[in-house]
mmCIF file of C-alpha atoms in Angstrom:
data_model
loop_
_atom_site.group_PDB
_atom_site.id
_atom_site.type_symbol
_atom_site.label_atom_id
_atom_site.label_comp_id
_atom_site.label_asym_id
_atom_site.label_seq_id
_atom_site.Cartn_x
_atom_site.Cartn_y
_atom_site.Cartn_z
ATOM 1 C CA MET A 1 0.000 0.000 0.000
ATOM 2 C CA PRO A 2 1.544 3.382 -0.950
ATOM 3 C CA ILE A 3 2.336 5.819 1.839
ATOM 4 C CA LEU A 4 1.608 9.531 1.763
ATOM 5 C CA ARG A 5 3.866 11.679 3.933
ATOM 6 C CA ILE A 6 2.117 14.670 5.470
ATOM 7 C CA PRO A 7 3.922 18.005 6.106
ATOM 8 C CA THR A 8 3.578 19.810 9.446
ATOM 9 C CA PRO A 9 1.011 22.420 8.316
ATOM 10 C CA LEU A 10 -1.394 19.689 7.161
ATOM 11 C CA ARG A 11 -1.024 17.331 10.125
ATOM 12 C CA PRO A 12 -3.743 19.055 12.201
ATOM 13 C CA TYR A 13 -6.208 18.043 9.466
ATOM 14 C CA ALA A 14 -4.957 14.433 9.447
ATOM 15 C CA GLU A 15 -5.286 13.679 13.159
ATOM 16 C CA GLY A 16 -1.636 14.645 13.653
ATOM 17 C CA GLN A 17 -0.300 11.800 11.517
ATOM 18 C CA THR A 18 2.999 12.118 9.665
ATOM 19 C CA GLU A 19 2.314 9.206 7.322
ATOM 20 C CA VAL A 20 -0.920 7.761 6.014
ATOM 21 C CA ASN A 21 -1.407 4.469 4.169
ATOM 22 C CA VAL A 22 -3.477 5.058 1.069
ATOM 23 C CA GLN A 23 -5.053 2.985 -1.665
ATOM 24 C CA GLY A 24 -4.730 3.840 -5.330
ATOM 25 C CA GLN A 25 -2.945 3.009 -8.578
ATOM 26 C CA THR A 26 -2.108 6.647 -9.339
ATOM 27 C CA VAL A 27 -1.168 9.848 -7.502
ATOM 28 C CA GLY A 28 -4.693 11.185 -8.092
ATOM 29 C CA GLU A 29 -6.327 8.059 -6.654
ATOM 30 C CA ALA A 30 -4.018 8.134 -3.642
ATOM 31 C CA LEU A 31 -4.936 11.759 -2.946
ATOM 32 C CA GLY A 32 -8.599 10.875 -3.382
ATOM 33 C CA ASP A 33 -8.251 8.152 -0.774
ATOM 34 C CA LEU A 34 -6.357 10.492 1.549
ATOM 35 C CA THR A 35 -9.099 13.135 1.414
ATOM 36 C CA ALA A 36 -11.758 10.419 1.844
ATOM 37 C CA GLN A 37 -10.004 9.396 5.067
ATOM 38 C CA PHE A 38 -9.493 13.019 6.163
ATOM 39 C CA PRO A 39 -12.121 15.227 4.492
ATOM 40 C CA GLU A 40 -10.733 18.414 6.097
ATOM 41 C CA LEU A 41 -7.627 18.082 3.907
ATOM 42 C CA LYS A 42 -9.627 18.460 0.724
ATOM 43 C CA LYS A 43 -9.938 22.252 0.586
ATOM 44 C CA HIS A 44 -6.216 22.619 1.260
ATOM 45 C CA LEU A 45 -5.230 20.379 -1.643
ATOM 46 C CA PHE A 46 -7.986 20.862 -4.201
ATOM 47 C CA SER A 47 -9.744 23.865 -5.746
ATOM 48 C CA ASP A 48 -13.549 24.229 -5.600
ATOM 49 C CA ALA A 49 -13.564 22.814 -9.133
ATOM 50 C CA GLY A 50 -11.867 19.683 -7.795
ATOM 51 C CA GLU A 51 -8.475 20.270 -9.389
ATOM 52 C CA LEU A 52 -5.202 19.924 -7.504
ATOM 53 C CA ARG A 53 -4.174 23.457 -6.443
ATOM 54 C CA ALA A 54 -1.292 24.683 -8.590
ATOM 55 C CA PHE A 55 1.110 25.313 -5.704
ATOM 56 C CA VAL A 56 0.789 21.846 -4.135
ATOM 57 C CA ASN A 57 4.147 20.114 -4.523
ATOM 58 C CA LEU A 58 4.056 16.323 -4.681
ATOM 59 C CA PHE A 59 7.277 14.348 -4.798
ATOM 60 C CA LEU A 60 7.700 10.696 -5.658
ATOM 61 C CA GLY A 61 11.215 10.004 -4.436
ATOM 62 C CA GLU A 62 13.181 13.019 -5.650
ATOM 63 C CA GLU A 63 10.889 13.659 -8.628
ATOM 64 C CA ASP A 64 8.252 16.374 -8.735
ATOM 65 C CA VAL A 65 5.174 14.585 -10.105
ATOM 66 C CA ARG A 66 4.579 17.631 -12.336
ATOM 67 C CA HIS A 67 7.611 16.416 -14.275
ATOM 68 C CA LEU A 68 6.228 12.854 -14.406
ATOM 69 C CA GLU A 69 2.588 12.382 -15.367
ATOM 70 C CA GLY A 70 0.993 14.677 -12.790
ATOM 71 C CA VAL A 71 -1.990 13.149 -10.996
ATOM 72 C CA ASP A 72 -1.914 10.285 -13.525
ATOM 73 C CA THR A 73 1.554 9.196 -12.372
ATOM 74 C CA PRO A 74 1.328 5.479 -11.517
ATOM 75 C CA LEU A 75 2.080 4.352 -7.965
ATOM 76 C CA SER A 76 3.389 0.981 -6.864
ATOM 77 C CA GLU A 77 2.652 -0.732 -3.553
ATOM 78 C CA ASP A 78 5.798 0.432 -1.770
ATOM 79 C CA ASP A 79 5.972 3.996 -3.106
ATOM 80 C CA LYS A 80 6.219 6.936 -0.749
ATOM 81 C CA LEU A 81 4.622 10.146 -1.941
ATOM 82 C CA ARG A 82 5.538 13.367 -0.130
ATOM 83 C CA ILE A 83 3.482 16.565 0.053
ATOM 84 C CA ILE A 84 6.106 19.295 0.349
ATOM 85 C CA PRO A 85 5.096 22.648 1.858
ATOM 86 C CA SER A 86 6.334 26.007 0.632
ATOM 87 C CA ILE A 87 9.061 27.610 2.658
ATOM 88 C CA ALA A 88 7.773 30.209 5.079
ATOM 89 C CA GLY A 89 9.294 33.481 6.177
ATOM 90 C CA GLY A 90 12.859 34.647 6.533
ATOM 91 C CA MET B 1 41.292 68.718 2.235
ATOM 92 C CA THR B 2 41.953 68.436 5.954
ATOM 93 C CA SER B 3 39.994 65.203 6.210
ATOM 94 C CA LYS B 4 41.945 63.735 3.303
ATOM 95 C CA VAL B 5 45.221 64.452 5.077
ATOM 96 C CA ASN B 6 43.822 62.815 8.211
ATOM 97 C CA THR B 7 42.850 59.715 6.303
ATOM 98 C CA ILE B 8 46.334 59.353 4.896
ATOM 99 C CA THR B 9 48.035 59.827 8.255
ATOM 100 C CA THR B 10 45.830 57.298 10.056
ATOM 101 C CA LYS B 11 46.114 54.603 7.402
ATOM 102 C CA PRO B 12 49.390 53.000 8.524
ATOM 103 C CA THR B 13 47.817 52.137 11.916
ATOM 104 C CA VAL B 14 45.188 49.918 10.249
ATOM 105 C CA SER B 15 46.222 46.309 9.567
ATOM 106 C CA ALA B 16 45.779 44.825 6.106
ATOM 107 C CA HIS B 17 42.932 42.634 7.379
ATOM 108 C CA GLN B 18 41.093 45.536 8.982
ATOM 109 C CA GLU B 19 41.591 47.613 5.872
ATOM 110 C CA SER B 20 40.024 44.853 3.772
ATOM 111 C CA GLU B 21 37.045 44.807 6.116
ATOM 112 C CA VAL B 22 36.639 48.562 5.891
ATOM 113 C CA GLU B 23 36.679 48.299 2.100
ATOM 114 C CA GLY B 24 34.086 45.523 2.361
ATOM 115 C CA MET B 25 31.832 48.039 4.059
ATOM 116 C CA ALA B 26 31.509 49.854 0.709
ATOM 117 C CA LEU B 27 29.111 47.128 -0.469
ATOM 118 C CA LEU B 28 27.112 47.328 2.750
ATOM 119 C CA LYS B 29 26.738 51.051 2.318
ATOM 120 C CA ALA B 30 24.813 50.347 -0.882
ATOM 121 C CA VAL B 31 22.004 48.808 1.216
ATOM 122 C CA GLY B 32 18.760 50.751 1.426
ATOM 123 C CA ASN B 33 17.591 53.945 -0.262
ATOM 124 C CA THR B 34 15.535 51.816 -2.634
ATOM 125 C CA PRO B 35 13.123 53.422 -5.111
ATOM 126 C CA LEU B 36 9.492 54.001 -4.138
ATOM 127 C CA LEU B 37 7.558 52.903 -7.196
ATOM 128 C CA PRO B 38 3.914 53.744 -7.971
ATOM 129 C CA LEU B 39 1.356 51.076 -8.814
ATOM 130 C CA ARG B 40 -0.590 52.481 -11.776
ATOM 131 C CA ARG B 41 -2.424 50.096 -14.082
ATOM 132 C CA VAL B 42 -3.314 47.593 -11.343
ATOM 133 C CA THR B 43 -4.947 50.439 -9.380
ATOM 134 C CA LYS B 44 -7.310 51.657 -12.101
ATOM 135 C CA ASN B 45 -10.473 50.836 -10.090
ATOM 136 C CA ILE B 46 -9.285 52.781 -7.091
ATOM 137 C CA SER B 47 -10.220 56.366 -6.130
ATOM 138 C CA PRO B 48 -7.984 58.874 -7.943
ATOM 139 C CA ASP B 49 -7.237 60.398 -4.534
ATOM 140 C CA VAL B 50 -5.653 57.147 -3.353
ATOM 141 C CA LYS B 51 -2.039 56.483 -4.283
ATOM 142 C CA VAL B 52 -0.330 53.131 -3.838
ATOM 143 C CA TYR B 53 3.454 52.769 -3.761
ATOM 144 C CA ALA B 54 5.885 49.945 -3.167
ATOM 145 C CA LYS B 55 9.451 50.019 -1.890
ATOM 146 C CA ALA B 56 11.431 48.184 -4.575
ATOM 147 C CA GLU B 57 13.598 46.149 -2.250
ATOM 148 C CA TRP B 58 15.155 44.048 -4.990
ATOM 149 C CA PHE B 59 17.389 47.070 -5.708
ATOM 150 C CA ASN B 60 19.465 46.140 -2.658
ATOM 151 C CA PRO B 61 22.908 44.653 -3.508
ATOM 152 C CA GLY B 62 21.953 41.157 -2.311
ATOM 153 C CA GLY B 63 18.677 41.376 -4.238
ATOM 154 C CA SER B 64 16.167 41.545 -1.396
ATOM 155 C CA VAL B 65 14.806 43.428 1.596
ATOM 156 C CA LYS B 66 16.833 41.044 3.756
ATOM 157 C CA ASP B 67 19.991 43.061 3.127
ATOM 158 C CA ARG B 68 18.732 45.565 5.671
ATOM 159 C CA PRO B 69 18.379 43.215 8.672
ATOM 160 C CA ALA B 70 21.403 41.119 7.644
ATOM 161 C CA PHE B 71 23.611 44.219 7.556
ATOM 162 C CA ASN B 72 22.295 45.437 10.911
ATOM 163 C CA ILE B 73 22.570 42.031 12.591
ATOM 164 C CA ILE B 74 26.171 41.615 11.423
ATOM 165 C CA ARG B 75 27.092 45.180 12.341
ATOM 166 C CA SER B 76 25.641 44.961 15.845
ATOM 167 C CA ALA B 77 27.200 41.526 16.441
ATOM 168 C CA LEU B 78 30.643 42.830 15.435
ATOM 169 C CA TYR B 79 30.205 45.966 17.521
ATOM 170 C CA GLU B 80 29.111 43.979 20.574
ATOM 171 C CA CYS B 81 31.934 41.438 20.026
ATOM 172 C CA ARG B 82 29.499 38.524 19.766
ATOM 173 C CA LEU B 83 30.766 37.643 16.282
ATOM 174 C CA LEU B 84 34.488 37.166 16.851
ATOM 175 C CA PRO B 85 37.268 36.392 14.345
ATOM 176 C CA GLY B 86 37.176 32.712 13.381
ATOM 177 C CA MET B 87 33.507 32.238 14.293
ATOM 178 C CA ARG B 88 30.921 31.331 11.678
ATOM 179 C CA LEU B 89 27.652 33.173 11.317
ATOM 180 C CA LEU B 90 24.800 30.643 11.625
ATOM 181 C CA ASP B 91 21.092 31.082 10.967
ATOM 182 C CA SER B 92 18.073 29.365 9.484
ATOM 183 C CA THR B 93 16.616 30.852 6.338
ATOM 184 C CA SER B 94 14.060 30.379 3.599
ATOM 185 C CA GLY B 95 16.613 31.813 1.199
ATOM 186 C CA ASN B 96 16.788 35.596 1.022
ATOM 187 C CA MET B 97 18.264 36.184 4.471
ATOM 188 C CA GLY B 98 20.832 33.503 3.740
ATOM 189 C CA ILE B 99 21.757 35.206 0.467
ATOM 190 C CA ALA B 100 22.159 38.527 2.292
ATOM 191 C CA TYR B 101 24.365 36.967 4.989
ATOM 192 C CA ALA B 102 26.433 35.151 2.360
ATOM 193 C CA THR B 103 26.882 38.327 0.315
ATOM 194 C CA PHE B 104 28.068 40.421 3.247
ATOM 195 C CA GLY B 105 29.951 37.506 4.747
ATOM 196 C CA ALA B 106 32.008 37.356 1.557
ATOM 197 C CA ALA B 107 32.574 41.113 1.649
ATOM 198 C CA LEU B 108 33.668 41.098 5.299
ATOM 199 C CA ASP B 109 35.519 37.747 5.373
ATOM 200 C CA ILE B 110 32.955 36.073 7.650
ATOM 201 C CA ASN B 111 32.111 32.422 6.992
ATOM 202 C CA VAL B 112 28.400 31.650 6.837
ATOM 203 C CA THR B 113 26.470 28.461 7.664
ATOM 204 C CA LEU B 114 22.758 28.249 6.875
ATOM 205 C CA ALA B 115 20.054 25.757 7.828
ATOM 206 C CA MET B 116 17.513 25.696 5.022
ATOM 207 C CA PRO B 117 14.709 23.300 4.073
ATOM 208 C CA GLU B 118 15.852 20.931 1.343
ATOM 209 C CA ASN B 119 13.051 22.000 -0.989
ATOM 210 C CA ALA B 120 14.350 25.572 -1.322
ATOM 211 C CA SER B 121 14.184 26.534 -4.974
ATOM 212 C CA PRO B 122 17.193 25.493 -7.070
ATOM 213 C CA GLU B 123 17.891 29.172 -7.786
ATOM 214 C CA ARG B 124 18.382 29.876 -4.077
ATOM 215 C CA VAL B 125 20.667 26.902 -3.577
ATOM 216 C CA SER B 126 22.766 27.875 -6.610
ATOM 217 C CA ILE B 127 23.106 31.488 -5.447
ATOM 218 C CA LEU B 128 24.197 30.426 -1.958
ATOM 219 C CA ARG B 129 26.765 28.023 -3.406
ATOM 220 C CA ALA B 130 28.031 30.709 -5.782
ATOM 221 C CA LEU B 131 28.576 32.994 -2.781
ATOM 222 C CA GLY B 132 30.475 30.293 -0.907
ATOM 223 C CA ALA B 133 28.022 29.724 1.970
ATOM 224 C CA GLU B 134 27.777 26.365 3.726
ATOM 225 C CA VAL B 135 24.222 25.012 3.544
ATOM 226 C CA VAL B 136 22.803 22.411 5.932
ATOM 227 C CA PHE B 137 19.649 21.008 4.392
ATOM 228 C CA THR B 138 16.729 20.238 6.709
ATOM 229 C CA ASP B 139 13.671 18.013 6.332
ATOM 230 C CA PRO B 140 11.383 19.575 3.714
ATOM 231 C CA LEU B 141 8.286 18.228 5.449
ATOM 232 C CA GLU B 142 9.150 20.210 8.576
ATOM 233 C CA GLY B 143 9.386 23.495 6.647
ATOM 234 C CA SER B 144 11.005 26.664 8.001
ATOM 235 C CA ASP B 145 10.251 25.775 11.602
ATOM 236 C CA GLY B 146 12.262 22.588 11.142
ATOM 237 C CA ALA B 147 15.216 24.675 9.906
ATOM 238 C CA ILE B 148 14.896 26.951 12.965
ATOM 239 C CA LEU B 149 15.089 23.951 15.292
ATOM 240 C CA VAL B 150 18.166 22.560 13.509
ATOM 241 C CA ALA B 151 19.972 25.925 13.697
ATOM 242 C CA ARG B 152 19.127 26.259 17.402
ATOM 243 C CA GLN B 153 20.528 22.811 18.096
ATOM 244 C CA MET B 154 23.733 23.482 16.129
ATOM 245 C CA ALA B 155 24.239 26.768 18.012
ATOM 246 C CA LYS B 156 23.684 25.044 21.341
ATOM 247 C CA GLU B 157 26.138 22.247 20.565
ATOM 248 C CA GLN B 158 28.963 24.488 19.311
ATOM 249 C CA PRO B 159 28.618 27.945 20.885
ATOM 250 C CA ASP B 160 32.299 28.745 20.328
ATOM 251 C CA LEU B 161 32.109 27.981 16.611
ATOM 252 C CA TYR B 162 28.848 29.701 15.767
ATOM 253 C CA PHE B 163 27.473 33.158 16.214
ATOM 254 C CA TYR B 164 23.754 32.355 16.018
ATOM 255 C CA ALA B 165 22.290 35.375 14.238
ATOM 256 C CA ASN B 166 18.697 34.259 14.966
ATOM 257 C CA GLN B 167 16.831 36.617 12.642
ATOM 258 C CA TYR B 168 13.459 35.689 14.153
ATOM 259 C CA ASP B 169 14.349 36.822 17.652
ATOM 260 C CA ASN B 170 17.128 39.374 17.078
ATOM 261 C CA PRO B 171 15.977 42.981 17.665
ATOM 262 C CA ALA B 172 18.625 44.196 15.199
ATOM 263 C CA ASN B 173 16.267 42.772 12.539
ATOM 264 C CA TRP B 174 13.357 45.157 13.125
ATOM 265 C CA GLN B 175 15.667 47.990 14.161
ATOM 266 C CA ALA B 176 17.147 47.937 10.644
ATOM 267 C CA HIS B 177 13.734 48.932 9.288
ATOM 268 C CA TYR B 178 13.154 51.458 12.050
ATOM 269 C CA ASN B 179 16.453 53.086 11.124
ATOM 270 C CA SER B 180 16.219 52.909 7.323
ATOM 271 C CA THR B 181 13.006 51.737 5.632
ATOM 272 C CA GLY B 182 10.711 53.823 7.859
ATOM 273 C CA PRO B 183 12.565 57.127 7.433
ATOM 274 C CA GLU B 184 12.904 56.496 3.676
ATOM 275 C CA ILE B 185 9.127 56.053 3.339
ATOM 276 C CA VAL B 186 8.438 59.305 5.183
ATOM 277 C CA GLU B 187 10.973 61.154 3.048
ATOM 278 C CA GLN B 188 9.861 59.657 -0.270
ATOM 279 C CA THR B 189 6.165 60.406 0.375
ATOM 280 C CA GLN B 190 7.003 63.847 1.770
ATOM 281 C CA GLY B 191 5.366 62.713 4.990
ATOM 282 C CA ALA B 192 2.055 61.936 3.275
ATOM 283 C CA VAL B 193 1.983 58.176 4.014
ATOM 284 C CA THR B 194 -1.342 57.183 5.642
ATOM 285 C CA HIS B 195 -1.205 53.374 5.477
ATOM 286 C CA PHE B 196 1.576 50.806 5.545
ATOM 287 C CA VAL B 197 1.089 47.202 4.416
ATOM 288 C CA ALA B 198 3.676 44.451 4.854
ATOM 289 C CA GLY B 199 3.765 40.697 4.564
ATOM 290 C CA LEU B 200 4.729 38.766 7.694
ATOM 291 C CA GLY B 201 7.849 36.637 7.498
ATOM 292 C CA THR B 202 10.014 37.309 10.510
ATOM 293 C CA SER B 203 7.797 40.426 10.923
ATOM 294 C CA GLY B 204 10.926 42.613 10.888
ATOM 295 C CA THR B 205 9.706 44.944 8.132
ATOM 296 C CA LEU B 206 6.257 45.394 9.667
ATOM 297 C CA THR B 207 7.578 45.901 13.196
ATOM 298 C CA GLY B 208 10.399 48.319 12.415
ATOM 299 C CA VAL B 209 8.612 50.440 9.811
ATOM 300 C CA SER B 210 5.424 50.617 11.895
ATOM 301 C CA ARG B 211 7.242 51.741 15.026
ATOM 302 C CA TYR B 212 8.944 54.517 13.071
ATOM 303 C CA LEU B 213 5.815 55.627 11.215
ATOM 304 C CA ARG B 214 3.693 55.690 14.367
ATOM 305 C CA GLU B 215 6.225 57.933 16.069
ATOM 306 C CA TYR B 216 6.095 60.211 13.039
ATOM 307 C CA ASN B 217 2.292 60.112 12.800
ATOM 308 C CA PRO B 218 0.276 58.048 15.304
ATOM 309 C CA GLU B 219 -2.648 58.008 12.845
ATOM 310 C CA VAL B 220 -0.825 55.839 10.273
ATOM 311 C CA GLU B 221 -2.704 52.559 9.844
ATOM 312 C CA ILE B 222 -0.817 49.288 9.699
ATOM 313 C CA VAL B 223 -1.954 46.172 7.849
ATOM 314 C CA ALA B 224 -0.156 42.827 8.079
ATOM 315 C CA ALA B 225 -0.562 40.418 5.167
ATOM 316 C CA GLN B 226 -0.361 36.725 5.911
ATOM 317 C CA PRO B 227 -1.334 33.462 4.210
ATOM 318 C CA ASP B 228 -4.996 32.498 4.599
ATOM 319 C CA ALA B 229 -4.091 29.016 5.859
ATOM 320 C CA ALA B 230 -1.272 27.021 7.416
ATOM 321 C CA PHE B 231 -0.672 25.191 4.132
ATOM 322 C CA HIS B 232 0.045 27.740 1.423
ATOM 323 C CA GLY B 233 2.295 28.621 -1.492
ATOM 324 C CA LEU B 234 3.351 32.094 -0.364
ATOM 325 C CA GLU B 235 7.086 31.518 -0.088
ATOM 326 C CA GLY B 236 8.684 33.790 2.454
ATOM 327 C CA LEU B 237 5.488 34.462 4.405
ATOM 328 C CA LYS B 238 4.442 32.907 7.686
ATOM 329 C CA HIS B 239 1.006 31.878 8.925
ATOM 330 C CA MET B 240 1.594 33.176 12.434
ATOM 331 C CA PRO B 241 -1.151 31.238 14.274
ATOM 332 C CA THR B 242 0.393 27.894 13.293
ATOM 333 C CA ALA B 243 4.131 28.687 13.094
ATOM 334 C CA ILE B 244 6.887 29.273 15.647
ATOM 335 C CA GLN B 245 6.235 32.926 16.538
ATOM 336 C CA PRO B 246 9.245 35.211 16.128
ATOM 337 C CA ALA B 247 10.110 36.931 19.419
ATOM 338 C CA ILE B 248 10.328 40.244 17.557
ATOM 339 C CA TYR B 249 6.680 39.986 16.432
ATOM 340 C CA ASP B 250 4.308 42.141 18.430
ATOM 341 C CA PRO B 251 0.742 41.123 17.522
ATOM 342 C CA LYS B 252 -0.542 44.457 18.824
ATOM 343 C CA ILE B 253 1.177 46.390 16.014
ATOM 344 C CA PRO B 254 -1.124 45.697 13.054
ATOM 345 C CA ASP B 255 -4.520 47.408 13.058
ATOM 346 C CA ARG B 256 -5.668 44.488 11.022
ATOM 347 C CA ILE B 257 -4.526 41.308 9.336
ATOM 348 C CA ALA B 258 -5.227 40.747 5.646
ATOM 349 C CA GLU B 259 -5.431 37.077 4.749
ATOM 350 C CA VAL B 260 -4.208 36.385 1.228
ATOM 351 C CA THR B 261 -4.795 33.240 -0.790
ATOM 352 C CA THR B 262 -1.923 31.713 -2.720
ATOM 353 C CA GLU B 263 -3.904 31.894 -5.944
ATOM 354 C CA ALA B 264 -4.578 35.645 -5.550
ATOM 355 C CA ALA B 265 -0.909 36.354 -4.848
ATOM 356 C CA HIS B 266 0.258 34.289 -7.818
ATOM 357 C CA GLU B 267 -2.166 36.070 -10.128
ATOM 358 C CA MET B 268 -0.934 39.424 -8.809
ATOM 359 C CA VAL B 269 2.690 38.457 -9.469
ATOM 360 C CA ARG B 270 1.788 37.889 -13.134
ATOM 361 C CA LYS B 271 -0.151 41.173 -13.289
ATOM 362 C CA LEU B 272 2.665 43.171 -11.730
ATOM 363 C CA ALA B 273 5.094 41.727 -14.275
ATOM 364 C CA ARG B 274 2.865 42.118 -17.307
ATOM 365 C CA GLN B 275 0.991 45.345 -16.513
ATOM 366 C CA GLU B 276 3.524 47.333 -14.492
ATOM 367 C CA GLY B 277 6.900 45.901 -15.508
ATOM 368 C CA TYR B 278 7.585 44.958 -11.889
ATOM 369 C CA PHE B 279 9.151 41.492 -12.064
ATOM 370 C CA VAL B 280 8.738 40.528 -8.426
ATOM 371 C CA GLY B 281 8.498 37.456 -6.221
ATOM 372 C CA ILE B 282 5.535 35.806 -4.547
ATOM 373 C CA SER B 283 5.610 37.722 -1.265
ATOM 374 C CA SER B 284 5.461 40.960 -3.283
ATOM 375 C CA GLY B 285 2.334 39.649 -4.974
ATOM 376 C CA ALA B 286 0.775 38.954 -1.583
ATOM 377 C CA ALA B 287 1.707 42.427 -0.312
ATOM 378 C CA ALA B 288 0.178 43.993 -3.426
ATOM 379 C CA VAL B 289 -3.073 42.026 -2.998
ATOM 380 C CA ALA B 290 -3.418 43.281 0.577
ATOM 381 C CA ALA B 291 -2.430 46.848 -0.354
ATOM 382 C CA LEU B 292 -4.912 47.013 -3.236
ATOM 383 C CA GLN B 293 -7.753 45.529 -1.138
ATOM 384 C CA LEU B 294 -7.125 48.245 1.426
ATOM 385 C CA ALA B 295 -6.786 50.968 -1.214
ATOM 386 C CA ALA B 296 -10.146 49.996 -2.717
ATOM 387 C CA GLU B 297 -11.844 50.813 0.606
ATOM 388 C CA LEU B 298 -10.339 54.310 0.861
ATOM 389 C CA GLU B 299 -11.560 57.642 -0.512
ATOM 390 C CA SER B 300 -8.154 59.223 -0.134
ATOM 391 C CA GLY B 301 -4.759 58.265 1.204
ATOM 392 C CA VAL B 302 -1.213 57.187 0.470
ATOM 393 C CA VAL B 303 -0.724 53.456 0.850
ATOM 394 C CA VAL B 304 2.841 52.149 0.975
ATOM 395 C CA THR B 305 3.971 48.537 0.902
ATOM 396 C CA ALA B 306 7.263 46.725 0.413
ATOM 397 C CA PHE B 307 8.123 44.341 -2.422
ATOM 398 C CA PRO B 308 10.741 42.066 -0.842
ATOM 399 C CA ASP B 309 12.422 40.600 -3.919
ATOM 400 C CA ALA B 310 12.445 40.126 -7.678
ATOM 401 C CA GLY B 311 11.067 37.206 -9.656
ATOM 402 C CA TYR B 312 14.369 35.622 -10.696
ATOM 403 C CA LYS B 313 14.457 33.136 -7.804
ATOM 404 C CA TYR B 314 11.016 31.802 -8.743
ATOM 405 C CA LEU B 315 11.597 31.191 -12.444
ATOM 406 C CA SER B 316 11.677 27.416 -11.980
ATOM 407 C CA ASP B 317 8.100 27.573 -10.609
ATOM 408 C CA ASP B 318 6.123 26.906 -13.794
ATOM 409 C CA ALA B 319 2.801 26.982 -11.933
ATOM 410 C CA LEU B 320 3.470 30.560 -10.827
ATOM 411 C CA TRP B 321 4.146 31.974 -14.275
ATOM 412 C CA GLU B 322 1.680 29.736 -16.118
ATOM 413 C CA THR B 323 4.276 29.370 -18.827
ATOM 414 C CA ARG B 324 3.950 25.630 -19.364
#
């Protein structure tokens, strides 16, 4: 089962968890499962139209999924997908 | 003529190393006195009696507003003998402060070590390497607060090696703006400034400028711009309620807080580039959104904000420029 790693600013909306096991064959399906498990995460990750917000950085290993196949990027059972936050002040 | 003679006669008493440091100060003297630029086409729906201006902080030698606090922190640390020969300057940074430290560190022969989240943009990492700074990468999932904790730990473990500059808690940060940015705004608006808007990072700009402006005119209104949520794409800005609060931040200073969405700031960055010719970074976009929202409510006034940096360090962000 792929694992999604949650950054500090999103942990309050995921019951404080740093990692969540998710189901899905693609990045999009994994995010769908994540937001099904933790509905409060949805508005932070997706626009009202249901699209992934442009600034959300998703990394599979060292690769930005934007440079792979975006939300259609396939995931294998032991993949770790990281949601990387922007860098705040200073 | 007299002063020239004096300079010549005192020179032999200065060692070669000290002389090099004094010459390094020439670069630091170029900090500040940035242009105050008008916003014109993006303000077309605003009352003609309301003017909006931005301090163009990318004109600083290190390319950002951070030159001001970096210069003042280094100067005060040298003056107070807290940064001694052989010590390294250490701090955590999201990029710009690190670039400012590295720039002046090179000029003054001070070695610089920076704790920075690993996901800092490639432009920032390249600039820091070009300037010769040592970078300690921290866990990207822990963000800027994670970098703060790493720097604190390093400073605690090796207090003789590091001068911990601690931009978030060091009063020399906000005092830089009290001493330079604030007076410049009063002078450049001929005292007419009525409102000041600044994004919150360390809060140094907001704190220092506001303290100066309120002494000049207690009626000046202060607006702090911050991200609308803990998870955002406004690089360089902090969501204060959910982040480690800088000790220099005084929540009583702003008359109000303007919450800015990432999408609005990104759109403003594109507008500023394409309609005004101001090629600025994301925190400038956020400051402009807050300044223009405020300006739209006014019948008259002079609104001033600060644009912290230029757009060069964000070029790799395709989503920002919508160029893909």
